[in-house]
Coordinates of C-alpha atoms in Angstrom, one line a residue:
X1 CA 107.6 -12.0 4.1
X2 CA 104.6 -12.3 2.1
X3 CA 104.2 -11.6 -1.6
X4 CA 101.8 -8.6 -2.4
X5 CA 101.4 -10.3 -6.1
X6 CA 100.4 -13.3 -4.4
X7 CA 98.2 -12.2 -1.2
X8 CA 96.1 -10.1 -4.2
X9 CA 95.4 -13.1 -5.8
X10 CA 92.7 -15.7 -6.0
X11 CA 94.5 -18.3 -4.3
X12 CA 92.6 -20.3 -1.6
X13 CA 95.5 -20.0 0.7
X14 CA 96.2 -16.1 -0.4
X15 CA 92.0 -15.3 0.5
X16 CA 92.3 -17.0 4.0
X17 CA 95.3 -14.9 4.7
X18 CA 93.5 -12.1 3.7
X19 CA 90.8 -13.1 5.8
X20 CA 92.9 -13.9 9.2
X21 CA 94.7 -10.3 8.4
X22 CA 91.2 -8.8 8.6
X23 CA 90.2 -10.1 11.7
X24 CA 92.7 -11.1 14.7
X25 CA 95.2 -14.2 13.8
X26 CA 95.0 -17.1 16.6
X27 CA 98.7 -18.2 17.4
X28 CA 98.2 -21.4 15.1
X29 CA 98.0 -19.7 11.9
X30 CA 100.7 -17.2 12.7
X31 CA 103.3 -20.3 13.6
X32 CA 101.6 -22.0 10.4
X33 CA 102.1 -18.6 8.6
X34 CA 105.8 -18.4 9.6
X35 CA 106.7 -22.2 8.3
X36 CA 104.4 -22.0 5.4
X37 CA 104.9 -18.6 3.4
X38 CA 108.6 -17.9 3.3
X39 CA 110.3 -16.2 0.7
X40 CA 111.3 -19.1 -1.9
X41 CA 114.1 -19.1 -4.5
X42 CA 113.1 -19.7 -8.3
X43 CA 113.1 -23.4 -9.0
X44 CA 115.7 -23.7 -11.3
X45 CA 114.1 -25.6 -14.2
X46 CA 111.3 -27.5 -12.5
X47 CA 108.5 -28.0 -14.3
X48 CA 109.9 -27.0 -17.3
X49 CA 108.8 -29.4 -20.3
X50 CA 110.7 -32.3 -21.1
X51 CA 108.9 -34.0 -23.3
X52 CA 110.6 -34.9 -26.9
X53 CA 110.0 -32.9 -29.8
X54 CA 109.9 -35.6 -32.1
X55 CA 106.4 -35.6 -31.5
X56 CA 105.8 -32.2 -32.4
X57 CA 107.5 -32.7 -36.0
X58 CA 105.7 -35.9 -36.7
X59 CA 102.0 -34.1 -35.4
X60 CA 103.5 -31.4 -38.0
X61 CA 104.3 -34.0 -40.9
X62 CA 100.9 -35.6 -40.6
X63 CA 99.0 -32.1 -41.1
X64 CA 101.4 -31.2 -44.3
X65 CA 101.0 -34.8 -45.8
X66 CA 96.9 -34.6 -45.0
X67 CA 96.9 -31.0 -46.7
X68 CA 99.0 -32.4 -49.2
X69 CA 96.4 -35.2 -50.0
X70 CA 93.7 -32.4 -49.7
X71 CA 95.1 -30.9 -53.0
X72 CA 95.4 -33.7 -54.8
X73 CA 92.2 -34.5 -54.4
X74 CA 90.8 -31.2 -55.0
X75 CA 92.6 -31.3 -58.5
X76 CA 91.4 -34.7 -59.3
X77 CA 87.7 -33.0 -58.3
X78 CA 88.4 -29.7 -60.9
X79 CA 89.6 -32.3 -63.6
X80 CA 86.4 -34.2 -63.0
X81 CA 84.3 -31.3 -63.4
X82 CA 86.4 -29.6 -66.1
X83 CA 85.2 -32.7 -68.3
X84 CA 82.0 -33.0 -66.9
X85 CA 81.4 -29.4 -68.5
X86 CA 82.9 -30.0 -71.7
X87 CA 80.8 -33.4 -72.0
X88 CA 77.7 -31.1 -71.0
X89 CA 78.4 -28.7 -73.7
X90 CA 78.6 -31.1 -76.0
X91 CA 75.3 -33.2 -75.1
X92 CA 73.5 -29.2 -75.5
X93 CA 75.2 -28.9 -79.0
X94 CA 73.9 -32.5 -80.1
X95 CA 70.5 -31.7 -78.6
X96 CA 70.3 -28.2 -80.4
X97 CA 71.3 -29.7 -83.3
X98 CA 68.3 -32.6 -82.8
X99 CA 65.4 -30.0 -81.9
X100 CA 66.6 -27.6 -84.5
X101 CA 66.2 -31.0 -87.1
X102 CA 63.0 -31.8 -85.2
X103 CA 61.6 -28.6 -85.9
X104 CA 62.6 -28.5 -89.3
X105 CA 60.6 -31.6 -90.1
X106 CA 57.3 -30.9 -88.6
X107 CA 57.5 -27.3 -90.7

């Protein structure tokens, strides 16, 4: 018994079936057919992942603590520029003041 799912498929074995069923099967293939593509129950569990998940929760850990360090940095950066602006208005007020003194002289 052959699976319809599977003789559909792209499988190299599922195309040369296909093939052989097209044309006329030499007695080799149907004997190998026979052995080969039987009905098979469900593997119960195989292949299934067994790796731990402790992995998973320490890849997880890393990414908070990295995002974690990503805001801190990003506030340091906005406290930075916060005084960077009032320092800036500041320099502009002393250098108002200066040209507006400048200009007062030369008048």
């Amino acid at each position: 018994m052959v699976d319809p799912e599977w003789l559909l498929s792209n499988d190299e074995e599922a195309r040369a079936l296909r093939q052989v069923q097209a044309g006329r099967a030499n007695k080799c293939w149907r004997v190998l057919h026979r052995v080969t593509y039987v009905e098979r129950p469900a593997l119960m569990g195989f292949g299934k992942d067994q790796r731990q998940v402790n992995n998973v929760d320490k890849a997880s850990g890393e990414v908070l603590n990295y995002f974690d360090a990503l805001e801190q940095d990003n506030d340091a950066l906005r406290a930075d520029l916060s005084d960077l602006k009032s320092q800036l208005s500041t320099l502009t007020a002393k250098l108002d003041s200066l040209l507006q003194n400048n200009d007062n002289k030369n008048s």
